PDB file of C-alpha atoms in Angstrom:
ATOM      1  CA  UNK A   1      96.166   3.285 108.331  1.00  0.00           C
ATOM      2  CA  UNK A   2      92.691   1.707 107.546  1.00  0.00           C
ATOM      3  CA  UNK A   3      89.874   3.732 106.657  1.00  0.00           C
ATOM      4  CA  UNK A   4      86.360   3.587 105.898  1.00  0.00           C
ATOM      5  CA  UNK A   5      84.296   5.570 103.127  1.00  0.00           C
ATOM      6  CA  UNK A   6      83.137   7.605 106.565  1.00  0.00           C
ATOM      7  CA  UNK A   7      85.964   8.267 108.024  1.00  0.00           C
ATOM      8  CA  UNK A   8      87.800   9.316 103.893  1.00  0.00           C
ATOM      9  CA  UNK A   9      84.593  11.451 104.372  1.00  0.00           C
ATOM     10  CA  UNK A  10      85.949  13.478 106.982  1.00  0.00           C
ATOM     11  CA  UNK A  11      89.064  13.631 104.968  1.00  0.00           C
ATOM     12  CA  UNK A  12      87.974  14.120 101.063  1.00  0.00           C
ATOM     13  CA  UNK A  13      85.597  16.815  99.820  1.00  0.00           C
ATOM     14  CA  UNK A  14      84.548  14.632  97.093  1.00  0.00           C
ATOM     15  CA  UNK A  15      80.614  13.227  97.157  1.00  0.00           C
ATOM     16  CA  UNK A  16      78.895  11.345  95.473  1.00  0.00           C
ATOM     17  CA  UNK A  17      79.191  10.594  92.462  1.00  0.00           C
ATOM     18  CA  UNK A  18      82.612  11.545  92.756  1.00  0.00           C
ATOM     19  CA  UNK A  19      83.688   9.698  95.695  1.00  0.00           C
ATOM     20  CA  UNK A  20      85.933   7.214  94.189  1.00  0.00           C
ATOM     21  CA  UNK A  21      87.633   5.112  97.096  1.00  0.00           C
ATOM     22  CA  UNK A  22      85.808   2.942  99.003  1.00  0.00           C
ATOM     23  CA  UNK A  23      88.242   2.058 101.572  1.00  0.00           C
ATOM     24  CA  UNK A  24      91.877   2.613 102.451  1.00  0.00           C
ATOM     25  CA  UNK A  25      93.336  -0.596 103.364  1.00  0.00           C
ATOM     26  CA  UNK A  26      96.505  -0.021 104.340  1.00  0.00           C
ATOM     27  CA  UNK A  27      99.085   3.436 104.118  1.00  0.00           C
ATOM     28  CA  UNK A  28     101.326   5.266 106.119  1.00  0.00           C
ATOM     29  CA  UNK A  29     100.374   9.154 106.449  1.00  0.00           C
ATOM     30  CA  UNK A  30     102.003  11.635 104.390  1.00  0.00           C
ATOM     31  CA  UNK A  31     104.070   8.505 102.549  1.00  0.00           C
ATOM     32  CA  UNK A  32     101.908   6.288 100.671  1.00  0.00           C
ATOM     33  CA  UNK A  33      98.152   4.783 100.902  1.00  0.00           C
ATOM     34  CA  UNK A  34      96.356   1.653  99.566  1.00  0.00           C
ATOM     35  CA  UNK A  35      92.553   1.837  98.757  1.00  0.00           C
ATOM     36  CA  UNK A  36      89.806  -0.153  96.567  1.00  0.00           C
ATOM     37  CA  UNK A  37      87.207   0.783  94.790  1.00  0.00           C
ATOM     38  CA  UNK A  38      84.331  -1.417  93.916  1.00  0.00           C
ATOM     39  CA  UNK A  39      82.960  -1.072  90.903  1.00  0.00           C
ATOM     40  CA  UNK A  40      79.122  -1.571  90.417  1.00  0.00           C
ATOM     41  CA  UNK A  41      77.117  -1.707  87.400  1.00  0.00           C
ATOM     42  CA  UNK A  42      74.969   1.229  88.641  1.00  0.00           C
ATOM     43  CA  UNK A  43      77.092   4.087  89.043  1.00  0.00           C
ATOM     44  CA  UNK A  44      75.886   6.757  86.504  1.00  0.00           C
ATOM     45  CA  UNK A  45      79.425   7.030  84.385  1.00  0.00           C
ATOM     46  CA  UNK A  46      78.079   4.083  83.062  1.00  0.00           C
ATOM     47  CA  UNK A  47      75.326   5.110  81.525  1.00  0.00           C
ATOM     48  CA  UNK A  48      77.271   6.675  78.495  1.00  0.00           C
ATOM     49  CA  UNK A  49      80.331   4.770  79.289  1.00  0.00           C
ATOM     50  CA  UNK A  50      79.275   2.696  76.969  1.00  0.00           C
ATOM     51  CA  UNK A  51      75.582   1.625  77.157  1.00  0.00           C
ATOM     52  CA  UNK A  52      76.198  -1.546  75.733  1.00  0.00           C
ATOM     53  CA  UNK A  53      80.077  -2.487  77.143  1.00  0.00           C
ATOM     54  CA  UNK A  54      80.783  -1.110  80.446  1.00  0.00           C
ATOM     55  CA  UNK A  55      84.270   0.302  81.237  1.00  0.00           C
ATOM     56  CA  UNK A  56      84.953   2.116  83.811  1.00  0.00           C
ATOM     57  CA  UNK A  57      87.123   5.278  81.803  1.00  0.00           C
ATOM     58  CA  UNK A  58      90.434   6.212  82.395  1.00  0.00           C
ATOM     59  CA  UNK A  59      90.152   9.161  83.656  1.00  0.00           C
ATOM     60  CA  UNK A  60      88.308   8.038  86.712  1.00  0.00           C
ATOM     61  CA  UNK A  61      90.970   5.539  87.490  1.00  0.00           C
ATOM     62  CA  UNK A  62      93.558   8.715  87.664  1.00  0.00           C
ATOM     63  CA  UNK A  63      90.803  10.323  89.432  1.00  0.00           C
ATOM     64  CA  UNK A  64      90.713   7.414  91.906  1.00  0.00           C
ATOM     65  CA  UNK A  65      94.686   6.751  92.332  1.00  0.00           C
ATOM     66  CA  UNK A  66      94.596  11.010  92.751  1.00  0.00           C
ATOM     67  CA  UNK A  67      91.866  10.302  95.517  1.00  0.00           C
ATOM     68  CA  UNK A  68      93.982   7.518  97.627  1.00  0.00           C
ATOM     69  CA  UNK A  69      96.949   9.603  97.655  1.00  0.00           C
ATOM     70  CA  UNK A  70      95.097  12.693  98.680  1.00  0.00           C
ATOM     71  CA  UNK A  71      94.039  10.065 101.429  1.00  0.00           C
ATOM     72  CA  UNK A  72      97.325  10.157 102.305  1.00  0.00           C
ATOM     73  CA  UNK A  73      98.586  13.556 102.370  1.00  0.00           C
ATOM     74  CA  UNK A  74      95.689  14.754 103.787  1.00  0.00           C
ATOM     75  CA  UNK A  75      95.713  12.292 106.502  1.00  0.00           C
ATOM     76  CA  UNK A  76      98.162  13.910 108.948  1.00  0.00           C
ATOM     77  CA  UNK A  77      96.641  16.650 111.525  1.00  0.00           C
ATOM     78  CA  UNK A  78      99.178  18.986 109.725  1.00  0.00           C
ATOM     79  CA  UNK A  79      97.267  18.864 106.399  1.00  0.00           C
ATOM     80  CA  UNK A  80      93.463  18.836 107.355  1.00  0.00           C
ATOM     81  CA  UNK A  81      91.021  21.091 105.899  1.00  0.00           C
ATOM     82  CA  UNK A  82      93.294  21.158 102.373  1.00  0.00           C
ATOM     83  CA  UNK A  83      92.121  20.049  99.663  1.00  0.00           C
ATOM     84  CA  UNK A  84      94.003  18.313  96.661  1.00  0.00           C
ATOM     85  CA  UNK A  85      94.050  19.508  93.409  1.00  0.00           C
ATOM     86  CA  UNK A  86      95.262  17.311  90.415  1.00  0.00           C
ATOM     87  CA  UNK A  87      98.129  19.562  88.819  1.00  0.00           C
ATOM     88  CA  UNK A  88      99.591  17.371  86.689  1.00  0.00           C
ATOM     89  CA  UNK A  89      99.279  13.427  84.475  1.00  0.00           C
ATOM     90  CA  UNK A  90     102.205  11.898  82.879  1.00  0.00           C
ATOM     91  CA  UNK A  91     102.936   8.972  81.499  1.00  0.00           C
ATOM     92  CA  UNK A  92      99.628   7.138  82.417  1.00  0.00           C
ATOM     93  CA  UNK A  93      99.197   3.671  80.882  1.00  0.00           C
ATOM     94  CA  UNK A  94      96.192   1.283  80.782  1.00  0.00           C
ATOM     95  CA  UNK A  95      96.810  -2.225  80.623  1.00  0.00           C
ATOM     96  CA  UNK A  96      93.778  -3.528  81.246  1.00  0.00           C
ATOM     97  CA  UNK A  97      89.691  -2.927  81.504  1.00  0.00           C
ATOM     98  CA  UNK A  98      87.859  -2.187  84.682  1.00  0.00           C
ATOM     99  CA  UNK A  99      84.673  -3.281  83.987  1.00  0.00           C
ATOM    100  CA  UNK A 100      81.364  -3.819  86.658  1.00  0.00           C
ATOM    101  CA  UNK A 101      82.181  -6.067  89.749  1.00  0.00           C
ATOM    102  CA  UNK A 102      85.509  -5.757  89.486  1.00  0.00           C
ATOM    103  CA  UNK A 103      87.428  -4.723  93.024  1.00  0.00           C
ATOM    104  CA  UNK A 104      89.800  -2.096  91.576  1.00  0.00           C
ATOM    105  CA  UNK A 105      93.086  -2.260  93.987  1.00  0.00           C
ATOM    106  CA  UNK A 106      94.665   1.375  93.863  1.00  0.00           C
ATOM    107  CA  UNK A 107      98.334   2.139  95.689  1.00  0.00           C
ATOM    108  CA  UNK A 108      99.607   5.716  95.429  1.00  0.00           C
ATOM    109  CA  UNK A 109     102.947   6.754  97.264  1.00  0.00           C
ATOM    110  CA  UNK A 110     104.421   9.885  97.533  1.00  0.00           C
ATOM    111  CA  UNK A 111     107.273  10.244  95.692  1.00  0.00           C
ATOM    112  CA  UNK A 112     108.613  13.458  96.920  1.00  0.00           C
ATOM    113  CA  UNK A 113     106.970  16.585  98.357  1.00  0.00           C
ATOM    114  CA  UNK A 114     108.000  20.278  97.430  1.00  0.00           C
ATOM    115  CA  UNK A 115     105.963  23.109  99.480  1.00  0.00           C
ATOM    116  CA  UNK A 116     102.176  22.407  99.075  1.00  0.00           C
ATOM    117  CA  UNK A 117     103.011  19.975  95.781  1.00  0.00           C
ATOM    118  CA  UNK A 118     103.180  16.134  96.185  1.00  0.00           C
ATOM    119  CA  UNK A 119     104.275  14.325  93.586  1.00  0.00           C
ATOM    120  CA  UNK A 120     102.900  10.930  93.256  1.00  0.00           C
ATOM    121  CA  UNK A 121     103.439   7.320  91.358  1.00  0.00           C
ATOM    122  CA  UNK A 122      99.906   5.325  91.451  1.00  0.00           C
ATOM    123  CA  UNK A 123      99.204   1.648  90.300  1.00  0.00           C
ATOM    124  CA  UNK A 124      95.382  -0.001  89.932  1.00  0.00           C
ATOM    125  CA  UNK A 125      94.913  -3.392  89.059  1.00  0.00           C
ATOM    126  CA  UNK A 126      92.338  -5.799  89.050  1.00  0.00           C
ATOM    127  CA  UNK A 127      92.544  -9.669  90.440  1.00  0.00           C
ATOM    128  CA  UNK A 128      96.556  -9.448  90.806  1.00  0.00           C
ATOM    129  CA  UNK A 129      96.916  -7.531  87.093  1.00  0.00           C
ATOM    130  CA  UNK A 130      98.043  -4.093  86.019  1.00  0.00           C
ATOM    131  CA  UNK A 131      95.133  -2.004  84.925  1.00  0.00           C
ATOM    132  CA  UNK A 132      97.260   1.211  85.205  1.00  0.00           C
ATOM    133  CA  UNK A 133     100.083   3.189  85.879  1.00  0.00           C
ATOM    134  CA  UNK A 134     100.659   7.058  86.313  1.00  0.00           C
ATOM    135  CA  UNK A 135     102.482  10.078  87.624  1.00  0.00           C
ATOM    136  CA  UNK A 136     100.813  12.284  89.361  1.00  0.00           C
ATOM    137  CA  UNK A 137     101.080  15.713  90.677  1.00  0.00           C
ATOM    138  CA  UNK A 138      98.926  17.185  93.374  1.00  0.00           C
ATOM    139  CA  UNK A 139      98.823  20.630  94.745  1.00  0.00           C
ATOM    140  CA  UNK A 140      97.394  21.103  98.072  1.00  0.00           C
ATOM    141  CA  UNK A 141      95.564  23.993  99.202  1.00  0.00           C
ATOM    142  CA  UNK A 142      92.700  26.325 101.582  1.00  0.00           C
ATOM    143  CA  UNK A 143      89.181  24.708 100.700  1.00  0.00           C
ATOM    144  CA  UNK A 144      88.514  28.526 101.828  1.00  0.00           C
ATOM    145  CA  UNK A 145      86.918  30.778  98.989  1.00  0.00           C
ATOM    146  CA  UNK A 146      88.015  34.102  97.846  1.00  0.00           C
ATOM    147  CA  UNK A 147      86.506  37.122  96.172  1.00  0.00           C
ATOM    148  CA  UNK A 148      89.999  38.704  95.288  1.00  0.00           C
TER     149      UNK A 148
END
């Protein structure tokens, strides 16, 4: 699987700024994806992120491993139209910065699945070194809106 930000377009509800994947490299639908994100200097987290050292925040890297493996459930026919919602974070560790023009490399595989959960282990690193770990848990469901 190889994707580009049009085609996760299709596949993702997130815009910008929010769009956090900038291509799927590599993945296998429903099982696990690969995607990068390259960071630039002029995307607005960084303008109180800090205004004087620029790092991109932890958060948006779970946000970002969350995104690839959405990627991936949301890839097969079965699953289109869902959207993923991040359920649960454990055990997330940052090992090292992301900072401007760095090329952050983001797996996420699917662990296991249980109904319309997905339960996820994602890695980002930078130039062949950790930047993070975590376990995710997504919960997939109608992008539909309801009054009840």
């Amino acid at each position: 699987m190889q994707l580009d930000s049009n085609q996760i377009s299709q596949i993702l509800p997130h815009r910008y700024p929010f769009a956090l994947v900038d291509r799927i490299t590599d993945g296998e639908e429903g099982s696990w994806a690969r995607g990068i994100k390259c960071v630039s200097v002029q995307e607005p987290v960084f303008q109180g992120h800090f205004p004087t050292y620029y790092v991109l925040p932890g958060v948006m890297i779970i946000e970002a491993l969350a995104q690839v493996a959405a990627v991936a459930m949301l890839a097969n026919p079965e699953q289109r139209g869902k959207i993923g919602f991040l359920g649960a974070v454990k055990n997330a560790r940052f090992k090292r910065q992301v900072r401007p023009g760095d090329v952050m490399e983001m797996e996420s595989r699917i662990v296991r699945t249980r109904g319309n959960f997905a339960f996820v282990e994602g890695r980002a690193s930078v130039d062949g070194q950790l930047a993070a770990t975590v376990e995710l848990t997504l919960a997939f469901g109608s992008n539909e809106t309801s009054d009840k």
